Amino acid sequence: SYCLSLSSLDISVQCSEPGIPFSWRYVIDILHNIISHIKSPRIQHLDLALYFGEYCKTLPPFERRSEDVLQDVELGPIHNAAKDPIFGALQHVEICLLENRMENGAKFILMEDIALTMEEIETQIYRVLLPWHERGILSLSMDTGDLGDTDSVDE
């Protein structure tokens, strides 16, 4: 059953598995699953905390690629879900990107065979949730795991 009068929803999501590099397909599948299960036409606020980097302690010995990290990922289904009329009342979507500060001070997250900065991940999250970004209701913040160290990155 679904709650048809739900107006606000807060969810925390672990975006990496122990020993498995971060994958955009995995994150997009999680977000699509969450979005597609919301059935309340009264939803106004959606807050998602996405946790990255628990298992990434050092920068791996491979070179970074410069090509588009989402080039092989189909964004149509998640874009269509975000455009669903059920979200007509949606006023604000806050995504908080959470990560551990690396031991050596570097801030990289493993993604298959790429190391991404949190800033690069932010850029890709805007692309993944483009319909909400275009409506002006999507905002991102970043928390490095230090108490009180949350930086807003509204675009």
PDB file of C-alpha atoms in Angstrom:
ATOM      1  CA  SER A   1       0.000   0.000   0.000  1.00  0.00           C
ATOM      2  CA  TYR A   2       1.043   3.601  -0.572  1.00  0.00           C
ATOM      3  CA  CYS A   3       0.649   6.714   1.550  1.00  0.00           C
ATOM      4  CA  LEU A   4      -1.224   9.120  -0.705  1.00  0.00           C
ATOM      5  CA  SER A   5      -1.002  12.030   1.746  1.00  0.00           C
ATOM      6  CA  LEU A   6       2.790  11.941   2.226  1.00  0.00           C
ATOM      7  CA  SER A   7       4.177  15.481   1.945  1.00  0.00           C
ATOM      8  CA  SER A   8       7.803  15.002   3.033  1.00  0.00           C
ATOM      9  CA  LEU A   9      10.256  12.132   2.799  1.00  0.00           C
ATOM     10  CA  ASP A  10      13.811  11.718   4.186  1.00  0.00           C
ATOM     11  CA  ILE A  11      15.909   8.761   3.019  1.00  0.00           C
ATOM     12  CA  SER A  12      19.558   7.783   3.581  1.00  0.00           C
ATOM     13  CA  VAL A  13      21.220   5.521   1.017  1.00  0.00           C
ATOM     14  CA  GLN A  14      24.549   3.644   1.023  1.00  0.00           C
ATOM     15  CA  CYS A  15      25.901   4.038  -2.552  1.00  0.00           C
ATOM     16  CA  SER A  16      28.785   1.601  -2.326  1.00  0.00           C
ATOM     17  CA  GLU A  17      29.237  -2.009  -1.302  1.00  0.00           C
ATOM     18  CA  PRO A  18      32.229  -3.355   0.652  1.00  0.00           C
ATOM     19  CA  GLY A  19      35.051  -4.056  -1.783  1.00  0.00           C
ATOM     20  CA  ILE A  20      33.012  -3.025  -4.849  1.00  0.00           C
ATOM     21  CA  PRO A  21      33.843   0.252  -6.633  1.00  0.00           C
ATOM     22  CA  PHE A  22      31.135   2.897  -6.830  1.00  0.00           C
ATOM     23  CA  SER A  23      28.958   2.514  -9.940  1.00  0.00           C
ATOM     24  CA  TRP A  24      26.676   5.111 -11.538  1.00  0.00           C
ATOM     25  CA  ARG A  25      24.295   2.372 -12.676  1.00  0.00           C
ATOM     26  CA  TYR A  26      23.917   1.258  -9.054  1.00  0.00           C
ATOM     27  CA  VAL A  27      23.252   4.811  -7.819  1.00  0.00           C
ATOM     28  CA  ILE A  28      20.814   5.557 -10.655  1.00  0.00           C
ATOM     29  CA  ASP A  29      18.972   2.280 -10.026  1.00  0.00           C
ATOM     30  CA  ILE A  30      18.632   3.193  -6.342  1.00  0.00           C
ATOM     31  CA  LEU A  31      17.356   6.701  -7.143  1.00  0.00           C
ATOM     32  CA  HIS A  32      14.966   5.386  -9.804  1.00  0.00           C
ATOM     33  CA  ASN A  33      13.629   2.785  -7.383  1.00  0.00           C
ATOM     34  CA  ILE A  34      12.982   5.443  -4.731  1.00  0.00           C
ATOM     35  CA  ILE A  35      11.401   7.937  -7.140  1.00  0.00           C
ATOM     36  CA  SER A  36       9.204   5.389  -8.887  1.00  0.00           C
ATOM     37  CA  HIS A  37       7.754   4.159  -5.590  1.00  0.00           C
ATOM     38  CA  ILE A  38       6.561   7.575  -4.433  1.00  0.00           C
ATOM     39  CA  LYS A  39       2.825   7.693  -5.131  1.00  0.00           C
ATOM     40  CA  SER A  40       1.694  10.718  -3.140  1.00  0.00           C
ATOM     41  CA  PRO A  41       0.515  13.643  -5.281  1.00  0.00           C
ATOM     42  CA  ARG A  42       1.027  15.807  -2.173  1.00  0.00           C
ATOM     43  CA  ILE A  43       4.793  15.220  -1.871  1.00  0.00           C
ATOM     44  CA  GLN A  44       6.474  18.619  -1.487  1.00  0.00           C
ATOM     45  CA  HIS A  45       9.894  17.885   0.023  1.00  0.00           C
ATOM     46  CA  LEU A  46      12.304  15.062  -0.701  1.00  0.00           C
ATOM     47  CA  ASP A  47      15.592  14.839   1.214  1.00  0.00           C
ATOM     48  CA  LEU A  48      18.096  12.165   0.181  1.00  0.00           C
ATOM     49  CA  ALA A  49      21.413  11.516   1.890  1.00  0.00           C
ATOM     50  CA  LEU A  50      23.709   9.588  -0.451  1.00  0.00           C
ATOM     51  CA  TYR A  51      26.735   8.098   1.284  1.00  0.00           C
ATOM     52  CA  PHE A  52      29.905   7.649  -0.811  1.00  0.00           C
ATOM     53  CA  GLY A  53      33.434   6.545  -0.098  1.00  0.00           C
ATOM     54  CA  GLU A  54      33.344   4.394   3.010  1.00  0.00           C
ATOM     55  CA  TYR A  55      35.659   1.836   1.434  1.00  0.00           C
ATOM     56  CA  CYS A  56      37.975   4.197  -0.462  1.00  0.00           C
ATOM     57  CA  LYS A  57      40.968   5.070   1.674  1.00  0.00           C
ATOM     58  CA  THR A  58      43.654   5.800  -0.923  1.00  0.00           C
ATOM     59  CA  LEU A  59      43.797   6.874  -4.544  1.00  0.00           C
ATOM     60  CA  PRO A  60      44.273   3.819  -6.794  1.00  0.00           C
ATOM     61  CA  PRO A  61      47.228   3.556  -9.215  1.00  0.00           C
ATOM     62  CA  PHE A  62      45.251   4.094 -12.436  1.00  0.00           C
ATOM     63  CA  GLU A  63      44.974   7.182 -14.590  1.00  0.00           C
ATOM     64  CA  ARG A  64      41.804   9.225 -14.732  1.00  0.00           C
ATOM     65  CA  ARG A  65      39.789   9.197 -17.940  1.00  0.00           C
ATOM     66  CA  SER A  66      38.457  12.451 -19.274  1.00  0.00           C
ATOM     67  CA  GLU A  67      35.468  11.141 -21.230  1.00  0.00           C
ATOM     68  CA  ASP A  68      31.890  11.414 -20.061  1.00  0.00           C
ATOM     69  CA  VAL A  69      31.381   9.178 -17.021  1.00  0.00           C
ATOM     70  CA  LEU A  70      27.683   8.715 -17.833  1.00  0.00           C
ATOM     71  CA  GLN A  71      28.123   7.945 -21.533  1.00  0.00           C
ATOM     72  CA  ASP A  72      27.041   4.295 -21.181  1.00  0.00           C
ATOM     73  CA  VAL A  73      24.222   4.907 -18.706  1.00  0.00           C
ATOM     74  CA  GLU A  74      20.620   5.284 -19.905  1.00  0.00           C
ATOM     75  CA  LEU A  75      19.116   8.321 -18.127  1.00  0.00           C
ATOM     76  CA  GLY A  76      15.716   8.202 -19.875  1.00  0.00           C
ATOM     77  CA  PRO A  77      13.934   6.074 -17.248  1.00  0.00           C
ATOM     78  CA  ILE A  78      15.015   8.206 -14.281  1.00  0.00           C
ATOM     79  CA  HIS A  79      14.281  11.437 -16.189  1.00  0.00           C
ATOM     80  CA  ASN A  80      10.804  10.121 -17.061  1.00  0.00           C
ATOM     81  CA  ALA A  81      10.170   9.128 -13.442  1.00  0.00           C
ATOM     82  CA  ALA A  82      11.207  12.611 -12.246  1.00  0.00           C
ATOM     83  CA  LYS A  83       8.857  14.198 -14.824  1.00  0.00           C
ATOM     84  CA  ASP A  84       5.871  12.148 -13.614  1.00  0.00           C
ATOM     85  CA  PRO A  85       2.834  14.370 -12.880  1.00  0.00           C
ATOM     86  CA  ILE A  86       2.768  12.849  -9.376  1.00  0.00           C
ATOM     87  CA  PHE A  87       5.610  15.308  -8.608  1.00  0.00           C
ATOM     88  CA  GLY A  88       3.619  18.393  -9.606  1.00  0.00           C
ATOM     89  CA  ALA A  89       3.469  19.613  -5.982  1.00  0.00           C
ATOM     90  CA  LEU A  90       7.170  18.928  -5.363  1.00  0.00           C
ATOM     91  CA  GLN A  91       8.839  22.145  -4.209  1.00  0.00           C
ATOM     92  CA  HIS A  92      12.281  21.069  -3.030  1.00  0.00           C
ATOM     93  CA  VAL A  93      14.652  18.146  -3.468  1.00  0.00           C
ATOM     94  CA  GLU A  94      17.773  18.214  -1.290  1.00  0.00           C
ATOM     95  CA  ILE A  95      20.563  15.763  -2.009  1.00  0.00           C
ATOM     96  CA  CYS A  96      23.286  15.573   0.617  1.00  0.00           C
ATOM     97  CA  LEU A  97      26.428  13.838  -0.628  1.00  0.00           C
ATOM     98  CA  LEU A  98      28.242  12.210   2.277  1.00  0.00           C
ATOM     99  CA  GLU A  99      31.813  10.945   2.198  1.00  0.00           C
ATOM    100  CA  ASN A 100      34.665  10.157   4.540  1.00  0.00           C
ATOM    101  CA  ARG A 101      37.691  12.423   4.372  1.00  0.00           C
ATOM    102  CA  MET A 102      40.538  10.315   3.032  1.00  0.00           C
ATOM    103  CA  GLU A 103      43.488   9.527   5.283  1.00  0.00           C
ATOM    104  CA  ASN A 104      45.954  11.355   3.022  1.00  0.00           C
ATOM    105  CA  GLY A 105      43.653  14.351   2.556  1.00  0.00           C
ATOM    106  CA  ALA A 106      42.796  13.466  -1.063  1.00  0.00           C
ATOM    107  CA  LYS A 107      39.102  13.503  -1.829  1.00  0.00           C
ATOM    108  CA  PHE A 108      38.517  10.853  -4.482  1.00  0.00           C
ATOM    109  CA  ILE A 109      35.803   8.264  -4.841  1.00  0.00           C
ATOM    110  CA  LEU A 110      36.398   5.107  -6.856  1.00  0.00           C
ATOM    111  CA  MET A 111      34.018   4.630  -9.760  1.00  0.00           C
ATOM    112  CA  GLU A 112      34.785   1.467 -11.693  1.00  0.00           C
ATOM    113  CA  ASP A 113      38.158   2.453 -13.236  1.00  0.00           C
ATOM    114  CA  ILE A 114      37.960   6.202 -12.541  1.00  0.00           C
ATOM    115  CA  ALA A 115      38.671   8.300  -9.469  1.00  0.00           C
ATOM    116  CA  LEU A 116      36.191  11.175  -9.128  1.00  0.00           C
ATOM    117  CA  THR A 117      36.208  14.179  -6.854  1.00  0.00           C
ATOM    118  CA  MET A 118      33.016  14.944  -4.936  1.00  0.00           C
ATOM    119  CA  GLU A 119      32.627  18.034  -7.126  1.00  0.00           C
ATOM    120  CA  GLU A 120      32.570  15.805 -10.216  1.00  0.00           C
ATOM    121  CA  ILE A 121      29.966  13.598  -8.558  1.00  0.00           C
ATOM    122  CA  GLU A 122      27.847  16.702  -7.824  1.00  0.00           C
ATOM    123  CA  THR A 123      27.919  17.655 -11.507  1.00  0.00           C
ATOM    124  CA  GLN A 124      26.746  14.183 -12.495  1.00  0.00           C
ATOM    125  CA  ILE A 125      23.930  14.173  -9.901  1.00  0.00           C
ATOM    126  CA  TYR A 126      22.578  17.355 -11.517  1.00  0.00           C
ATOM    127  CA  ARG A 127      22.600  15.509 -14.870  1.00  0.00           C
ATOM    128  CA  VAL A 128      20.922  12.416 -13.413  1.00  0.00           C
ATOM    129  CA  LEU A 129      18.101  14.496 -11.870  1.00  0.00           C
ATOM    130  CA  LEU A 130      18.005  17.048 -14.703  1.00  0.00           C
ATOM    131  CA  PRO A 131      14.193  17.493 -14.775  1.00  0.00           C
ATOM    132  CA  TRP A 132      14.215  18.664 -11.141  1.00  0.00           C
ATOM    133  CA  HIS A 133      17.346  20.763 -11.716  1.00  0.00           C
ATOM    134  CA  GLU A 134      15.629  22.476 -14.668  1.00  0.00           C
ATOM    135  CA  ARG A 135      12.589  23.207 -12.473  1.00  0.00           C
ATOM    136  CA  GLY A 136      14.910  24.893  -9.967  1.00  0.00           C
ATOM    137  CA  ILE A 137      13.910  22.601  -7.092  1.00  0.00           C
ATOM    138  CA  LEU A 138      17.114  20.544  -6.792  1.00  0.00           C
ATOM    139  CA  SER A 139      19.885  21.545  -4.423  1.00  0.00           C
ATOM    140  CA  LEU A 140      22.996  19.684  -3.361  1.00  0.00           C
ATOM    141  CA  SER A 141      25.120  19.853  -0.271  1.00  0.00           C
ATOM    142  CA  MET A 142      28.267  17.987   0.672  1.00  0.00           C
ATOM    143  CA  ASP A 143      29.282  16.622   4.054  1.00  0.00           C
ATOM    144  CA  THR A 144      32.778  15.212   4.485  1.00  0.00           C
ATOM    145  CA  GLY A 145      31.917  13.414   7.675  1.00  0.00           C
ATOM    146  CA  ASP A 146      33.210  16.158   9.970  1.00  0.00           C
ATOM    147  CA  LEU A 147      30.497  17.485  12.253  1.00  0.00           C
ATOM    148  CA  GLY A 148      29.323  20.879  11.108  1.00  0.00           C
ATOM    149  CA  ASP A 149      31.218  20.615   7.812  1.00  0.00           C
ATOM    150  CA  THR A 150      28.347  20.789   5.328  1.00  0.00           C
ATOM    151  CA  ASP A 151      28.855  22.952   2.255  1.00  0.00           C
ATOM    152  CA  SER A 152      25.902  23.983   0.108  1.00  0.00           C
ATOM    153  CA  VAL A 153      26.468  23.753  -3.632  1.00  0.00           C
ATOM    154  CA  ASP A 154      23.230  25.103  -5.075  1.00  0.00           C
ATOM    155  CA  GLU A 155      23.533  25.604  -8.795  1.00  0.00           C
TER     156      GLU A 155
END
